[in-house]
Short mmCIF file of C-alpha atoms in Angstrom, two decimals:
data_model
loop_
_atom_site.label_atom_id
_atom_site.label_comp_id
_atom_site.label_asym_id
_atom_site.label_seq_id
_atom_site.Cartn_x
_atom_site.Cartn_y
_atom_site.Cartn_z
CA MET A 1 -39.13 -16.68 7.53
CA LYS A 2 -38.51 -19.77 7.93
CA SER A 3 -39.80 -20.73 4.21
CA ARG A 4 -37.59 -17.89 2.93
CA LEU A 5 -35.09 -18.39 4.68
CA ARG A 6 -32.05 -20.32 1.42
CA TRP A 7 -33.98 -17.36 -0.52
CA ALA A 8 -32.82 -14.45 2.02
CA VAL A 9 -29.14 -16.03 1.84
CA ILE A 10 -28.49 -17.07 -2.23
CA GLY A 11 -29.56 -12.95 -1.83
CA LEU A 12 -27.01 -11.92 0.38
CA ILE A 13 -24.43 -13.92 -1.41
CA ALA A 14 -25.88 -12.12 -4.72
CA VAL A 15 -24.98 -8.72 -3.19
CA ALA A 16 -21.36 -9.60 -2.18
CA THR A 17 -21.01 -10.98 -5.71
CA VAL A 18 -22.61 -7.26 -7.04
CA ILE A 19 -20.09 -6.01 -4.32
CA ASN A 20 -16.95 -8.17 -5.31
CA TYR A 21 -17.91 -6.43 -9.41
CA ILE A 22 -17.63 -3.73 -7.97
CA ASP A 23 -14.61 -3.98 -6.94
CA ARG A 24 -12.57 -5.73 -9.47
CA ASN A 25 -14.51 -3.58 -12.58
CA ALA A 26 -12.97 -0.15 -10.55
CA LEU A 27 -9.72 -0.50 -12.06
CA ALA A 28 -10.49 -1.21 -15.89
CA VAL A 29 -13.18 1.32 -16.01
CA MET A 30 -9.88 3.77 -14.23
CA TRP A 31 -7.59 2.08 -15.92
CA PRO A 32 -7.65 5.22 -19.04
CA GLU A 33 -7.07 8.17 -16.40
CA ILE A 34 -4.89 5.84 -14.31
CA ALA A 35 -2.03 5.03 -17.14
CA PRO A 36 -1.04 8.23 -18.18
CA GLU A 37 -0.58 8.67 -14.52
CA ILE A 38 2.17 6.23 -13.79
CA GLY A 39 3.21 5.40 -17.19
CA ALA A 40 2.04 2.24 -18.07
CA THR A 41 0.75 0.63 -21.30
CA LYS A 42 -2.01 -1.80 -22.77
CA GLU A 43 1.22 -4.89 -22.10
CA ASP A 44 1.30 -3.28 -19.00
CA TYR A 45 -2.47 -3.70 -18.38
CA ALA A 46 -2.72 -7.47 -19.24
CA ALA A 47 -0.08 -8.34 -17.31
CA LEU A 48 -1.89 -6.49 -14.59
CA VAL A 49 -5.39 -8.53 -15.86
CA THR A 50 -3.23 -11.98 -16.02
CA VAL A 51 -1.94 -11.29 -12.37
CA PHE A 52 -5.17 -11.00 -11.46
CA MET A 53 -6.37 -13.78 -12.94
CA VAL A 54 -3.26 -16.25 -11.48
CA PHE A 55 -3.77 -15.62 -8.23
CA TYR A 56 -7.74 -15.30 -8.85
CA ALA A 57 -7.20 -19.99 -10.00
CA ILE A 58 -4.91 -20.23 -7.02
CA GLY A 59 -8.03 -18.23 -4.96
CA GLN A 60 -10.84 -20.79 -6.20
CA PHE A 61 -8.72 -24.24 -4.89
CA ALA A 62 -7.73 -22.91 -2.24
CA PHE A 63 -11.80 -21.35 -0.73
CA GLY A 64 -12.63 -24.07 -2.04
CA LYS A 65 -11.56 -26.43 0.01
CA LEU A 66 -11.66 -23.77 2.88
CA PHE A 67 -15.70 -23.81 2.38
CA ASP A 68 -15.80 -27.56 2.37
CA ALA A 69 -13.69 -27.39 5.68
CA ILE A 70 -14.83 -24.43 7.57
CA GLY A 71 -18.35 -24.12 6.13
CA VAL A 72 -20.05 -21.08 4.42
CA ARG A 73 -20.73 -18.83 7.06
CA LEU A 74 -16.78 -18.38 7.49
CA GLY A 75 -16.04 -18.67 3.82
CA PHE A 76 -18.12 -15.86 2.46
CA ALA A 77 -17.13 -13.90 5.98
CA LEU A 78 -12.75 -14.12 5.72
CA SER A 79 -13.41 -13.95 1.89
CA ILE A 80 -15.15 -11.01 1.25
CA GLY A 81 -12.60 -9.01 4.75
CA ALA A 82 -10.22 -9.99 2.63
CA TRP A 83 -10.90 -9.27 -0.89
CA SER A 84 -12.31 -5.72 1.02
CA VAL A 85 -9.19 -4.48 2.23
CA SER A 86 -7.18 -5.12 -0.95
CA ILE A 87 -9.36 -2.65 -2.87
CA ALA A 88 -8.89 -0.37 -0.21
CA LEU A 89 -4.97 -0.72 -1.28
CA HIS A 90 -5.24 0.54 -3.72
CA ALA A 91 -5.88 3.93 -3.53
CA VAL A 92 -2.11 3.52 -2.12
CA ALA A 93 -0.68 2.09 -5.13
CA ASN A 94 1.57 4.28 -7.35
CA SER A 95 3.25 1.70 -10.03
CA ILE A 96 2.83 -1.04 -11.35
CA LEU A 97 4.70 -3.11 -9.34
CA SER A 98 2.32 -2.45 -6.62
CA PHE A 99 -0.59 -2.57 -8.28
CA SER A 100 0.06 -6.10 -9.39
CA ILE A 101 0.73 -7.24 -5.36
CA PHE A 102 -2.65 -5.47 -5.11
CA ARG A 103 -4.70 -6.75 -7.48
CA ALA A 104 -2.77 -9.94 -6.32
CA LEU A 105 -4.10 -10.32 -3.64
CA LEU A 106 -7.72 -8.81 -4.89
CA GLY A 107 -8.09 -11.97 -7.21
CA LEU A 108 -6.90 -14.64 -4.83
CA SER A 109 -9.87 -13.28 -2.23
CA GLU A 110 -12.39 -12.26 -4.72
CA ALA A 111 -11.97 -15.73 -5.66
CA GLY A 112 -13.84 -17.28 -2.10
CA ALA A 113 -17.51 -15.95 -3.62
CA TRP A 114 -17.71 -19.49 -6.71
CA PRO A 115 -16.61 -21.94 -4.77
CA GLY A 116 -18.98 -20.75 -1.82
CA ALA A 117 -22.03 -19.79 -3.76
CA VAL A 118 -22.03 -23.37 -5.50
CA LYS A 119 -21.87 -25.44 -2.00
CA ALA A 120 -24.61 -23.05 -0.63
CA ASN A 121 -27.08 -23.83 -3.56
CA ALA A 122 -26.42 -27.53 -3.35
CA GLU A 123 -26.56 -27.02 0.34
CA TRP A 124 -29.63 -25.26 0.52
CA PHE A 125 -31.71 -25.90 -2.72
CA PRO A 126 -33.14 -28.85 -3.64
CA PRO A 127 -31.99 -29.59 -7.41
CA THR A 128 -35.30 -28.05 -9.02
CA GLU A 129 -34.82 -25.25 -7.54
CA ARG A 130 -30.71 -25.56 -8.03
CA ALA A 131 -30.01 -23.92 -11.02
CA PHE A 132 -32.71 -20.81 -10.48
CA ALA A 133 -30.68 -20.36 -7.20
CA GLN A 134 -27.60 -19.86 -9.10
CA GLY A 135 -28.92 -17.86 -11.65
CA ILE A 136 -29.85 -15.57 -9.31
CA PHE A 137 -26.10 -15.17 -7.67
CA ASN A 138 -24.90 -14.36 -10.72
CA ALA A 139 -27.10 -12.39 -11.93
CA GLY A 140 -25.16 -10.94 -9.27
CA ALA A 141 -22.24 -10.55 -11.20
CA SER A 142 -23.99 -9.02 -13.77
CA VAL A 143 -26.17 -6.07 -11.53
CA GLY A 144 -22.58 -5.54 -10.15
CA ALA A 145 -20.66 -5.31 -13.78
CA ILE A 146 -23.80 -3.01 -14.49
CA VAL A 147 -23.90 -0.28 -11.71
CA SER A 148 -19.95 -0.45 -11.89
CA ALA A 149 -19.31 1.58 -14.59
CA PRO A 150 -21.99 4.36 -13.93
CA LEU A 151 -21.55 4.02 -10.51
CA ILE A 152 -17.48 4.27 -10.79
CA ALA A 153 -16.90 7.16 -12.84
CA VAL A 154 -19.23 9.22 -11.07
CA LEU A 155 -17.45 8.91 -7.85
CA PHE A 156 -14.20 8.90 -10.52
CA LEU A 157 -15.28 12.50 -11.51
CA THR A 158 -16.23 13.66 -7.48
CA LEU A 159 -13.28 12.14 -5.42
CA GLY A 160 -10.68 10.70 -7.62
CA TRP A 161 -9.39 7.41 -8.71
CA LYS A 162 -7.62 7.29 -4.64
CA GLY A 163 -10.60 8.32 -3.29
CA THR A 164 -13.04 5.73 -4.95
CA PHE A 165 -10.88 3.38 -4.02
CA LEU A 166 -11.09 4.53 -0.33
CA LEU A 167 -15.05 4.08 -1.00
CA ILE A 168 -16.11 0.64 -2.42
CA GLY A 169 -13.20 -0.88 0.12
CA ALA A 170 -15.46 -0.06 2.93
CA LEU A 171 -18.76 -2.14 0.70
CA GLY A 172 -17.92 -5.10 1.70
CA PHE A 173 -17.70 -4.71 5.79
CA VAL A 174 -20.81 -2.82 5.77
CA TRP A 175 -22.28 -6.62 3.69
CA LEU A 176 -21.39 -8.92 6.63
CA LEU A 177 -23.02 -7.22 9.44
CA PRO A 178 -26.82 -8.84 8.15
CA TRP A 179 -24.76 -12.22 6.49
CA LEU A 180 -23.20 -13.18 10.18
CA ILE A 181 -26.55 -12.46 11.52
CA VAL A 182 -28.67 -14.09 9.56
CA TYR A 183 -26.23 -16.82 8.17
CA LYS A 184 -25.78 -18.42 11.62
CA ALA A 185 -25.60 -21.63 10.25
CA GLY A 186 -26.29 -24.85 7.50
CA PRO A 187 -30.17 -25.62 6.67
CA HIS A 188 -30.18 -28.28 9.03
CA SER A 189 -29.38 -26.69 12.23
CA HIS A 190 -30.67 -23.25 11.63
CA ALA A 191 -33.26 -22.73 13.99
CA TRP A 192 -35.39 -20.64 11.10
CA SER A 193 -34.22 -23.10 8.15
CA ASP A 194 -37.60 -25.93 9.16
CA ALA A 195 -38.64 -25.40 5.36
CA ALA A 196 -35.37 -25.02 3.37
CA GLN A 197 -34.30 -28.68 5.16
CA ALA A 198 -37.22 -30.52 4.73
CA ALA A 199 -37.09 -29.34 0.91
CA LEU A 200 -33.94 -30.68 0.58
CA GLU A 201 -34.97 -34.08 2.68
CA ASN A 202 -37.96 -34.81 0.21
CA SER A 203 -35.50 -34.85 -2.71
CA LYS A 204 -32.72 -36.52 -0.77
CA VAL A 205 -29.95 -34.17 -0.58
CA GLN A 206 -27.67 -35.36 2.28
CA PRO A 207 -26.24 -32.69 4.82
CA VAL A 208 -23.03 -30.92 4.68
CA GLU A 209 -21.55 -31.50 7.85
CA ALA A 210 -18.48 -33.63 7.42
CA PRO A 211 -14.80 -32.34 5.95
CA VAL A 212 -13.85 -33.47 1.92
CA GLY A 213 -11.93 -36.47 2.79
CA ILE A 214 -13.93 -38.30 5.89
CA THR A 215 -16.00 -41.51 5.70
CA PRO A 216 -20.01 -39.80 6.79
CA THR A 217 -21.96 -41.69 8.87
CA ASP A 218 -24.95 -41.70 6.16
CA GLY A 219 -22.44 -43.73 4.13
CA ALA A 220 -22.92 -41.20 0.95
CA TYR A 221 -19.59 -40.59 -1.41
CA VAL A 222 -17.56 -37.69 -0.84
CA PRO A 223 -14.17 -37.69 -3.03
CA THR A 224 -11.04 -36.09 -2.29
CA VAL A 225 -9.95 -33.93 -4.44
CA ARG A 226 -7.74 -36.71 -6.93
CA GLN A 227 -11.19 -39.16 -6.76
CA LEU A 228 -13.03 -36.50 -7.62
CA LEU A 229 -9.95 -36.27 -10.91
CA THR A 230 -10.48 -39.43 -11.52
CA HIS A 231 -14.71 -39.39 -12.84
CA ARG A 232 -15.40 -38.68 -16.42
CA GLN A 233 -18.15 -35.83 -14.84
CA SER A 234 -15.01 -34.09 -13.73
CA TRP A 235 -13.37 -33.41 -16.81
CA GLY A 236 -16.33 -32.53 -18.04
CA VAL A 237 -17.21 -29.52 -15.66
CA ILE A 238 -13.33 -28.67 -16.14
CA LEU A 239 -13.26 -28.23 -19.68
CA SER A 240 -16.25 -27.04 -20.06
CA ARG A 241 -15.72 -24.10 -18.13
CA PHE A 242 -11.58 -23.79 -19.64
CA PHE A 243 -13.12 -23.42 -23.23
CA LEU A 244 -16.46 -21.17 -22.18
CA ASP A 245 -14.93 -18.73 -19.38
CA PRO A 246 -13.03 -16.42 -21.56
CA ILE A 247 -15.67 -15.22 -23.51
CA TRP A 248 -17.27 -13.69 -19.61
CA TRP A 249 -13.32 -12.55 -18.72
CA LEU A 250 -13.07 -10.32 -22.06
CA PHE A 251 -15.55 -8.28 -21.81
CA VAL A 252 -15.49 -7.93 -17.95
CA SER A 253 -11.19 -7.01 -18.10
CA TRP A 254 -11.61 -5.47 -21.53
CA LEU A 255 -15.17 -3.75 -22.81
CA PRO A 256 -14.07 -0.39 -21.23
CA LEU A 257 -10.33 -0.97 -23.16
CA TYR A 258 -12.50 -1.40 -26.24
CA LEU A 259 -15.09 1.29 -25.81
CA ALA A 260 -12.37 3.87 -25.57
CA GLU A 261 -9.69 2.73 -28.55
CA THR A 262 -12.74 1.55 -31.21
CA PHE A 263 -15.38 4.31 -30.27
CA GLY A 264 -12.66 7.19 -28.71
CA PHE A 265 -14.90 7.08 -25.33
CA ASP A 266 -13.22 9.15 -22.13
CA ILE A 267 -14.25 7.96 -18.72
CA LYS A 268 -17.61 9.81 -18.79
CA GLN A 269 -18.97 7.67 -22.14
CA ILE A 270 -16.99 4.61 -20.55
CA GLY A 271 -19.99 4.64 -17.74
CA ILE A 272 -22.67 5.56 -20.44
CA PHE A 273 -22.04 2.17 -22.43
CA ALA A 274 -20.61 0.30 -20.27
CA TRP A 275 -23.30 -1.37 -18.07
CA VAL A 276 -25.24 -1.89 -21.86
CA PRO A 277 -24.27 -5.31 -22.22
CA PHE A 278 -24.39 -6.67 -18.44
CA VAL A 279 -28.00 -6.24 -18.24
CA GLY A 280 -27.70 -8.66 -21.20
CA ALA A 281 -26.53 -10.73 -18.83
CA ALA A 282 -28.86 -10.41 -15.61
CA ILE A 283 -32.00 -11.30 -17.74
CA GLY A 284 -29.28 -14.86 -18.76
CA SER A 285 -28.69 -15.12 -15.68
CA LEU A 286 -32.52 -15.55 -14.53
CA PHE A 287 -34.12 -16.88 -17.58
CA GLY A 288 -31.40 -19.80 -17.64
CA GLY A 289 -32.21 -21.41 -14.45
CA TRP A 290 -35.58 -20.31 -14.46
CA LEU A 291 -35.85 -22.63 -18.08
CA SER A 292 -33.58 -25.34 -16.50
CA GLY A 293 -36.17 -25.38 -14.08
CA VAL A 294 -39.30 -25.39 -15.77
CA LEU A 295 -38.35 -28.49 -18.13
CA ILE A 296 -37.14 -30.73 -15.60
CA LYS A 297 -40.87 -30.10 -13.50
CA SER A 298 -42.38 -30.08 -17.08
CA GLY A 299 -41.03 -33.96 -17.02
CA ARG A 300 -37.94 -33.42 -18.14
CA SER A 301 -34.20 -35.53 -16.14
CA ILE A 302 -31.90 -32.75 -14.65
CA ASP A 303 -28.99 -34.27 -17.46
CA LEU A 304 -31.49 -33.25 -20.49
CA ALA A 305 -32.61 -29.77 -18.84
CA ARG A 306 -29.91 -28.46 -17.92
CA LYS A 307 -27.48 -29.64 -21.34
CA LEU A 308 -30.58 -27.84 -23.64
CA SER A 309 -29.90 -25.14 -21.61
CA ILE A 310 -26.15 -24.69 -22.52
CA THR A 311 -26.29 -25.45 -26.13
CA LEU A 312 -29.50 -22.96 -25.70
CA GLY A 313 -27.17 -19.82 -24.75
CA GLY A 314 -24.27 -21.20 -26.79
CA LEU A 315 -26.65 -21.10 -30.33
CA VAL A 316 -27.09 -16.87 -28.25
CA MET A 317 -22.84 -16.30 -27.90
CA THR A 318 -22.44 -18.08 -30.80
CA PRO A 319 -23.13 -15.69 -34.42
CA CYS A 320 -23.34 -12.29 -31.29
CA LEU A 321 -19.52 -13.41 -31.47
CA ILE A 322 -19.02 -12.48 -34.83
CA ALA A 323 -21.21 -9.27 -35.52
CA ALA A 324 -20.28 -7.73 -32.65
CA PRO A 325 -17.10 -6.50 -34.57
CA GLN A 326 -18.21 -6.08 -37.81
CA ILE A 327 -20.59 -2.55 -36.14
CA THR A 328 -19.47 0.73 -35.95
CA ASP A 329 -22.74 2.10 -34.43
CA PRO A 330 -21.28 2.15 -30.41
CA THR A 331 -25.38 1.52 -29.34
CA VAL A 332 -25.45 -1.19 -31.17
CA ALA A 333 -22.53 -3.29 -30.87
CA VAL A 334 -23.03 -2.79 -26.66
CA LEU A 335 -26.80 -4.20 -27.65
CA VAL A 336 -25.19 -7.01 -29.81
CA ILE A 337 -22.65 -7.83 -27.00
CA ALA A 338 -25.57 -7.63 -24.31
CA GLY A 339 -26.33 -10.79 -26.98
CA VAL A 340 -23.14 -12.32 -26.39
CA LEU A 341 -23.20 -11.57 -22.02
CA PHE A 342 -27.22 -13.78 -22.39
CA GLY A 343 -26.11 -16.62 -23.88
CA PHE A 344 -22.94 -16.98 -21.97
CA GLN A 345 -24.95 -16.80 -18.25
CA VAL A 346 -28.24 -18.85 -20.12
CA ALA A 347 -24.70 -21.66 -20.51
CA ILE A 348 -22.63 -20.83 -17.76
CA GLY A 349 -25.30 -20.30 -14.78
CA ASN A 350 -26.32 -24.26 -15.34
CA ILE A 351 -23.17 -25.43 -16.09
CA GLN A 352 -22.10 -24.10 -12.21
CA THR A 353 -25.38 -26.55 -11.44
CA ILE A 354 -23.95 -29.86 -12.64
CA PRO A 355 -21.44 -30.46 -9.52
CA GLY A 356 -24.23 -30.54 -7.26
CA ASP A 357 -25.95 -32.73 -9.55
CA LEU A 358 -23.11 -34.78 -9.63
CA PHE A 359 -21.51 -35.49 -5.97
CA ASP A 360 -22.30 -34.96 -2.56
CA GLY A 361 -22.77 -31.51 -1.20
CA ARG A 362 -19.63 -32.22 1.11
CA SER A 363 -17.20 -32.33 -2.04
CA VAL A 364 -18.86 -29.70 -3.97
CA GLY A 365 -16.79 -26.79 -3.33
CA SER A 366 -13.84 -28.40 -4.26
CA LEU A 367 -14.80 -29.42 -8.28
CA ALA A 368 -16.10 -25.88 -7.98
CA GLY A 369 -13.07 -24.61 -7.55
CA VAL A 370 -10.64 -26.57 -9.65
CA GLY A 371 -13.34 -25.56 -12.70
CA GLY A 372 -12.83 -22.13 -11.63
CA MET A 373 -9.05 -22.71 -11.78
CA ALA A 374 -9.12 -24.28 -15.17
CA ALA A 375 -11.38 -21.32 -16.51
CA VAL A 376 -8.98 -19.10 -14.71
CA ALA A 377 -6.30 -21.17 -16.70
CA GLY A 378 -7.79 -20.77 -20.79
CA THR A 379 -8.61 -16.73 -19.91
CA LEU A 380 -5.56 -16.36 -19.29
CA ILE A 381 -4.98 -17.24 -23.11
CA THR A 382 -6.63 -15.06 -24.41
CA THR A 383 -5.61 -12.52 -21.79
CA TRP A 384 -2.59 -12.39 -23.85
CA LEU A 385 -3.68 -12.64 -26.91
CA VAL A 386 -6.09 -9.32 -26.86
CA PRO A 387 -2.71 -6.83 -27.03
CA ALA A 388 -1.62 -9.42 -29.81
CA MET A 389 -4.43 -9.26 -31.88
CA THR A 390 -5.88 -6.14 -31.22
CA THR A 391 -3.33 -3.88 -32.69
CA VAL A 392 -6.37 -2.96 -35.71
CA SER A 393 -9.37 -3.85 -34.47
CA TYR A 394 -11.00 -6.18 -31.91
CA GLY A 395 -12.44 -8.28 -34.80
CA PRO A 396 -9.75 -11.80 -34.22
CA ILE A 397 -9.92 -11.86 -30.92
CA PHE A 398 -13.99 -11.56 -31.31
CA ILE A 399 -13.40 -14.62 -33.96
CA LEU A 400 -11.56 -16.59 -31.88
CA VAL A 401 -13.22 -16.46 -28.27
CA ALA A 402 -16.61 -17.30 -30.22
CA ALA A 403 -14.80 -20.45 -31.79
CA LEU A 404 -14.28 -21.42 -28.09
CA VAL A 405 -17.80 -22.11 -27.83
CA PRO A 406 -18.76 -25.65 -29.68
CA LEU A 407 -15.68 -26.53 -27.62
CA SER A 408 -17.55 -26.02 -24.60
CA LEU A 409 -20.39 -27.60 -26.11
CA LEU A 410 -18.73 -30.66 -26.80
CA SER A 411 -17.51 -31.13 -23.70
CA ILE A 412 -20.84 -31.07 -21.76
CA TRP A 413 -22.29 -33.39 -24.20
CA LEU A 414 -19.44 -35.93 -25.15
CA VAL A 415 -16.86 -36.08 -21.86
CA LEU A 416 -19.12 -35.32 -19.06
CA GLY A 417 -20.99 -37.95 -19.88
CA ARG A 418 -25.73 -38.38 -18.02
CA ILE A 419 -25.80 -36.11 -15.69
CA ALA A 420 -26.75 -38.27 -12.65
CA PRO A 421 -25.34 -38.72 -9.03
CA VAL A 422 -21.29 -40.25 -9.10
CA GLN A 423 -20.48 -44.09 -7.14
CA PRO A 424 -17.52 -44.39 -6.59
CA ARG A 425 -15.08 -46.46 -9.34
CA SER A 426 -14.85 -50.35 -8.51
CA PRO A 427 -11.58 -51.85 -7.78
CA ILE A 428 -12.03 -52.88 -11.28
CA GLN A 429 -12.33 -49.97 -12.91
CA LYS A 430 -9.34 -48.53 -11.07
CA GLU A 431 -7.57 -51.08 -12.50
CA VAL A 432 -8.46 -50.05 -15.99
#
């Protein structure tokens, strides 16, 4: 058990992410039936996505700070407990206003999963395993998206949309029991974690005990948020998320509507087709982490391993995005979109590990949270472009997000600089 504890921790976090995506995708899958019942339009749906994303951005920053302050165990318990209540409350919504309130609560609380996972990864895993561990976590998001469409379709046909929201709201509370039992403490004080602690000590990763902003006794550099933003490396991560994440959210938020409008699908048909692209995402999550780890173990630097993996993901994404809107067969279309999401996850899994490569674990959650806010900012722009650019077809929005891929790659190669532990800026550097 001792040697496997860190894998149990990341496995539980991956399961939480499955639940996270079941909850957030439920509205999109059932929207073609909910919208007529409450008299809503496509623009109303874009407004709900916007509300979710705005509060998701706030939650990324708030939970990033919170996880650094109270730790992974309590941070995850608070996040998943709050989002489970929020999704269950959707059952009593009867207007755009009430849906907006509950989507705001859901976005705020669900955001905790990402900075929490990045922080847990930095705490429990050495650099050679970190990208693969992040891949397991990201695969949880993909699995959640895979199972959500058919699961929600079946539950909707059985229970209706109100009963579906209530039932999936219970899933988070079921998850809390094993989480609180297994995650009793961090790797350096957990009674079961001898092997994990040894691996971290051998990789010279510092323990995560002191809050951000407090000078640690071990002499490690633990920057505040303001200090983080003085480093170009932080801005490389932030800009790459700003440009790349809208691709993922385009399909998470709009794939069911794309299938309904492009191919005339009903909820049953959406349930049959909408899961397919996320199989590609799940495979990409694991492959991207595996590839990065193999490159590092073969003698490549962390810098080169991360950048090559991210670039490969971009090279897969771009042609698939350009080709997808030209396809008229729904089966082929979802397979090509699976290629998009495969490439996305190869890239994003490695980008999300970079904060742990750059900074001490005590400030990783904060940088991950700021990066998440940037991702939401980019997504909000594309969200409001979707209704305007899809009056005839989804081709224009697909081409637009394809153009974002090289901008993300430039952020990694040119803005970020070398991926290596960041040192404090000297007084001379601060004056420049």
